[in-house]
Amino acid sequence: MIKKPVIVEKWQKKNKFGRPGIALNYTKVAMHYTGQADVPGKNTVSYFNNVVANGYKVNGKYIYASAHFVIDLDGTIYQLIPITERCYCTNSANSYAIGVEVATTGKDNHYTDATYRSMVWLAAWLCAYKGLNPLKDIITHTDVVGKAYKLCPIYMVKNPSKMAQFKKDCKYLVDGKVSVNQIVNCTNGKGKVTIVPTTTTGNNKTLYVKILQDINIHSKPDFTSKSVIGVVTKGGVYTVIEKIKRIGTDMYKLKSGVYITASPKYVEVFEK
Ligand SMILES: [Zn+2]
């Protein structure tokens, strides 16, 4: 289970316009954008909690709107509504979705690095908490209402490959394949596709190592007796996450975090 991100609580009072107090058992996490680039997310929090919640009319009609979470330009995550209660964020999906509003930046409404990291962390945690699969259970507002109604979040709807990468980043975090610090913002033009350190083959296959003779396992990438922490026995198969280039014999780092020799005399590698 991934660690819960730091959340700043800005609880909304119970009110019929944003926090009706209806129970929610969520099965989806719906992503939104706050609507105007470079406006701080805390303004959105204040709008929901201090304006809409008190009864706010536009063209003579009350606005019904809120979000469980708002993520700011500096990455701060605000929570307005408990995850066990409905909010008014995602139209017909309000009965089953968490609503996450996210502040954006620039002409194209992409995300700051801090915002992107918080988005991945929060959405991944919300999925992990309920055993949801980020690849299918993170949705956009537009997935629910259709493009004719609203492009939301507009950057993700216009760049579906970035939305796909965002969901993958969430999945990698849930699966422990990357840490929060390794999350790379795929939306800022400087970002690159997240490198998942489960392969050294460069073709998305996983590298395995089969042990040919009993060998030592090491806590560090060296062969000194001080670093020996145990033995792996002949016939065992392990996942390689990295090949360590050394002077002399190279070593493999295994998924469990230990190191073994890369000498073909003792081990055989294969991809799958
Ligand atoms: Zn929306």
Coordinates of C-alpha atoms and ligand atoms in Angstrom, one line a residue:
M1 CA 0.0 0.0 0.0
I2 CA 1.4 3.4 -1.0
K3 CA 1.8 6.1 1.6
K4 CA -1.1 8.6 1.7
P5 CA 0.0 12.0 0.4
V6 CA -0.1 15.0 2.7
I7 CA -3.6 16.6 2.5
V8 CA -4.7 20.0 3.8
E9 CA -8.2 19.7 5.2
K10 CA -10.6 22.4 4.2
W11 CA -13.9 20.8 5.2
Q12 CA -17.0 22.2 3.6
K13 CA -20.0 22.7 5.9
K14 CA -22.9 20.4 5.1
N15 CA -25.1 22.2 2.6
K16 CA -27.4 21.2 -0.2
F17 CA -25.4 23.0 -2.9
G18 CA -22.1 21.1 -2.5
R19 CA -22.1 18.7 0.4
P20 CA -25.5 17.0 0.7
G21 CA -24.2 14.3 3.1
I22 CA -25.2 11.4 0.9
A23 CA -23.0 8.2 1.4
L24 CA -20.5 7.3 -1.3
N25 CA -18.7 4.0 -1.9
Y26 CA -16.6 5.1 -4.8
T27 CA -15.4 2.8 -7.7
K28 CA -13.9 5.5 -10.0
V29 CA -11.6 8.5 -9.6
A30 CA -12.7 11.4 -11.9
M31 CA -10.1 14.0 -13.0
H32 CA -11.1 17.6 -13.7
Y33 CA -9.5 21.0 -14.4
T34 CA -10.5 24.1 -12.5
G35 CA -11.2 25.9 -15.8
Q36 CA -8.8 28.8 -16.0
A37 CA -5.0 28.5 -16.3
D38 CA -2.7 29.9 -13.7
V39 CA -5.5 30.6 -11.1
P40 CA -4.5 29.2 -7.8
G41 CA -6.4 26.1 -6.6
K42 CA -7.0 27.8 -3.3
N43 CA -9.3 30.2 -5.1
T44 CA -11.3 27.2 -6.3
V45 CA -11.5 25.9 -2.7
S46 CA -12.8 29.3 -1.5
Y47 CA -15.3 29.5 -4.3
F48 CA -16.8 26.1 -3.4
N49 CA -16.7 26.5 0.4
N50 CA -17.5 30.2 0.8
V51 CA -19.6 31.1 -2.3
V52 CA -21.4 28.1 -3.7
A53 CA -22.0 26.5 -0.3
N54 CA -23.8 29.6 0.8
G55 CA -26.2 29.6 -2.2
Y56 CA -24.9 31.4 -5.3
K57 CA -27.1 32.2 -8.2
V58 CA -26.0 32.6 -11.9
N59 CA -28.7 33.7 -14.3
G60 CA -31.3 33.3 -11.5
K61 CA -30.4 29.7 -10.8
Y62 CA -28.5 28.2 -7.9
I63 CA -25.1 26.6 -8.7
Y64 CA -24.7 23.1 -7.4
A65 CA -20.9 22.3 -7.4
S66 CA -18.1 20.9 -5.3
A67 CA -15.1 18.6 -5.4
H68 CA -13.6 16.1 -3.0
F69 CA -10.1 17.4 -3.7
V70 CA -8.5 20.4 -5.3
I71 CA -4.8 20.3 -6.3
D72 CA -3.0 23.6 -6.5
L73 CA -0.3 25.0 -8.8
D74 CA 2.3 24.3 -6.0
G75 CA 1.2 20.7 -5.6
T76 CA -0.8 21.3 -2.4
I77 CA -3.7 18.9 -2.1
Y78 CA -6.9 20.3 -0.4
Q79 CA -9.7 18.1 0.7
L80 CA -13.2 19.6 1.0
I81 CA -15.5 16.6 1.2
P82 CA -14.9 13.2 3.0
I83 CA -14.3 10.3 0.5
T84 CA -17.3 8.6 2.1
E85 CA -19.7 11.3 1.0
R86 CA -20.9 12.4 -2.5
C87 CA -19.8 15.7 -4.1
Y88 CA -21.3 17.5 -7.1
C89 CA -18.4 17.3 -9.6
T90 CA -19.0 14.7 -12.3
N91 CA -22.7 14.8 -13.2
S92 CA -24.1 11.3 -13.5
A93 CA -20.9 9.8 -12.0
N94 CA -21.4 11.6 -8.7
S95 CA -23.0 8.5 -7.2
Y96 CA -19.8 6.4 -7.8
A97 CA -16.8 8.8 -8.4
I98 CA -14.4 10.8 -6.4
G99 CA -14.0 14.3 -7.9
V100 CA -10.5 15.8 -8.2
E101 CA -10.2 19.3 -9.5
V102 CA -6.7 20.3 -10.6
A103 CA -5.3 23.8 -11.3
T104 CA -3.5 24.1 -14.6
T105 CA -0.9 26.4 -16.2
G106 CA 0.0 27.9 -19.6
K107 CA -2.1 28.4 -22.8
D108 CA -2.7 24.6 -23.1
N109 CA -3.7 24.1 -19.5
H110 CA -0.9 21.6 -18.7
Y111 CA 0.4 20.9 -15.2
T112 CA 3.3 22.2 -13.1
D113 CA 5.7 19.5 -12.0
A114 CA 4.5 19.8 -8.4
T115 CA 0.9 19.5 -9.5
Y116 CA 1.5 16.5 -11.7
R117 CA 3.3 14.7 -8.9
S118 CA 0.4 15.3 -6.5
M119 CA -2.1 14.3 -9.1
V120 CA -0.4 10.9 -9.6
W121 CA 0.2 10.4 -5.9
L122 CA -3.4 11.2 -4.9
A123 CA -5.1 9.3 -7.7
A124 CA -2.8 6.3 -7.1
W125 CA -3.5 6.4 -3.4
L126 CA -7.3 6.7 -4.0
C127 CA -7.1 3.6 -6.3
A128 CA -5.0 1.6 -3.9
Y129 CA -7.2 2.4 -1.0
K130 CA -10.2 0.7 -2.7
G131 CA -8.3 -1.9 -4.7
L132 CA -9.1 -0.1 -8.0
N133 CA -7.1 -0.4 -11.2
P134 CA -5.7 3.0 -12.3
L135 CA -5.7 2.0 -15.9
K136 CA -9.5 1.6 -16.0
D137 CA -10.8 3.3 -12.9
I138 CA -9.3 6.7 -13.4
I139 CA -11.6 8.6 -15.7
T140 CA -12.0 12.2 -17.0
H141 CA -15.1 14.3 -16.6
T142 CA -15.5 14.1 -20.4
D143 CA -15.5 10.3 -20.3
V144 CA -18.8 10.7 -18.4
V145 CA -20.5 13.7 -20.1
G146 CA -19.1 13.5 -23.6
K147 CA -17.0 16.0 -25.6
A148 CA -20.0 18.0 -26.8
Y149 CA -20.9 18.9 -23.2
K150 CA -17.4 19.7 -21.8
L151 CA -13.7 19.1 -22.4
C152 CA -12.5 18.4 -18.9
P153 CA -9.6 18.3 -18.1
I154 CA -9.0 20.0 -21.4
Y155 CA -5.3 19.2 -21.7
M156 CA -5.9 15.5 -21.0
V157 CA -8.9 15.3 -23.4
K158 CA -6.9 17.0 -26.2
N159 CA -3.8 14.8 -25.5
P160 CA -5.1 11.3 -24.9
S161 CA -1.5 9.9 -24.9
K162 CA -0.7 12.1 -21.9
M163 CA -3.9 10.8 -20.1
A164 CA -2.7 7.3 -20.8
Q165 CA 0.7 8.1 -19.5
F166 CA -0.8 9.6 -16.4
K167 CA -2.8 6.5 -15.7
K168 CA 0.3 4.4 -16.2
D169 CA 2.3 6.5 -13.8
C170 CA -0.5 6.0 -11.2
K171 CA -0.4 2.2 -11.9
Y172 CA 3.4 2.1 -11.6
L173 CA 3.2 3.9 -8.2
V174 CA 0.5 1.6 -7.0
D175 CA 2.6 -1.4 -8.0
G176 CA 5.7 0.0 -6.4
K177 CA 7.6 0.1 -9.6
V178 CA 8.4 3.8 -9.1
S179 CA 8.6 6.0 -6.1
V180 CA 6.9 9.4 -5.8
N181 CA 10.3 11.1 -6.4
Q182 CA 10.6 9.3 -9.7
I183 CA 7.4 10.6 -11.1
V184 CA 8.2 12.7 -14.3
N185 CA 5.7 15.3 -15.5
C186 CA 4.7 14.1 -18.9
T187 CA 2.7 17.3 -19.7
N188 CA 5.2 20.1 -19.5
G189 CA 7.2 19.6 -22.7
K190 CA 10.3 18.9 -20.7
G191 CA 9.1 15.6 -19.4
K192 CA 9.8 12.2 -20.8
V193 CA 8.1 8.9 -20.5
T194 CA 8.5 7.4 -17.0
I195 CA 11.3 4.8 -17.0
V196 CA 10.1 1.7 -15.1
P197 CA 13.2 0.0 -13.6
T198 CA 12.0 -3.5 -14.1
T199 CA 13.9 -4.1 -17.3
T200 CA 17.4 -3.5 -18.7
T201 CA 16.4 -4.8 -22.2
G202 CA 14.8 -1.7 -23.5
N203 CA 11.9 -3.5 -25.1
N204 CA 9.5 -3.6 -22.2
K205 CA 10.3 -7.2 -21.5
T206 CA 11.4 -8.2 -18.0
L207 CA 14.9 -9.6 -17.5
Y208 CA 15.2 -12.7 -15.3
V209 CA 18.2 -14.5 -14.0
K210 CA 18.5 -18.2 -13.4
I211 CA 21.0 -19.3 -10.8
L212 CA 23.4 -22.0 -12.2
Q213 CA 25.4 -22.6 -9.0
D214 CA 24.9 -21.6 -5.4
I215 CA 26.2 -18.0 -5.1
N216 CA 26.4 -15.2 -2.5
I217 CA 23.9 -12.4 -2.3
H218 CA 25.2 -9.0 -1.4
S219 CA 23.7 -5.9 0.3
K220 CA 25.9 -3.6 -2.0
P221 CA 27.3 -3.9 -5.5
D222 CA 30.6 -5.3 -4.4
F223 CA 32.0 -8.8 -3.7
T224 CA 33.6 -8.1 -0.3
S225 CA 32.7 -10.6 2.4
K226 CA 31.3 -7.7 4.5
S227 CA 28.5 -7.2 2.0
V228 CA 27.5 -10.9 1.9
I229 CA 24.0 -11.3 3.4
G230 CA 23.1 -14.8 2.2
V231 CA 23.1 -17.3 -0.5
V232 CA 20.8 -18.1 -3.5
T233 CA 20.7 -21.7 -4.5
K234 CA 21.0 -23.4 -7.9
G235 CA 17.8 -23.4 -10.0
G236 CA 16.3 -20.2 -8.5
V237 CA 14.9 -17.6 -10.9
Y238 CA 14.8 -13.9 -10.0
T239 CA 13.8 -10.6 -11.6
V240 CA 16.7 -8.3 -12.5
I241 CA 16.0 -4.6 -12.2
E242 CA 19.5 -3.3 -13.1
K243 CA 22.8 -4.3 -14.4
I244 CA 25.7 -2.7 -12.4
K245 CA 28.8 -2.0 -14.5
R246 CA 31.8 -2.7 -12.5
I247 CA 35.5 -2.9 -12.9
G248 CA 36.0 -6.7 -13.0
T249 CA 32.8 -8.7 -12.8
D250 CA 29.4 -6.9 -13.3
M251 CA 26.6 -7.5 -10.9
Y252 CA 22.8 -7.7 -11.2
K253 CA 20.5 -5.9 -8.8
L254 CA 17.4 -8.0 -8.1
K255 CA 13.9 -6.8 -7.5
S256 CA 14.3 -7.5 -3.7
G257 CA 17.1 -5.0 -3.7
V258 CA 20.1 -7.4 -3.3
Y259 CA 23.0 -7.9 -5.7
I260 CA 24.5 -11.0 -7.3
T261 CA 27.2 -11.7 -9.8
A262 CA 26.5 -11.2 -13.5
S263 CA 29.2 -13.8 -14.4
P264 CA 27.7 -16.2 -17.0
K265 CA 29.6 -18.9 -15.2
Y266 CA 27.2 -18.7 -12.3
V267 CA 24.0 -17.2 -13.8
E268 CA 22.0 -17.3 -17.0
V269 CA 19.8 -14.4 -18.0
F270 CA 16.7 -14.4 -20.2
E271 CA 13.8 -12.1 -21.1
K272 CA 10.1 -12.7 -20.9
Ligands
ZN1 ZN -14.9 18.8 -14.9

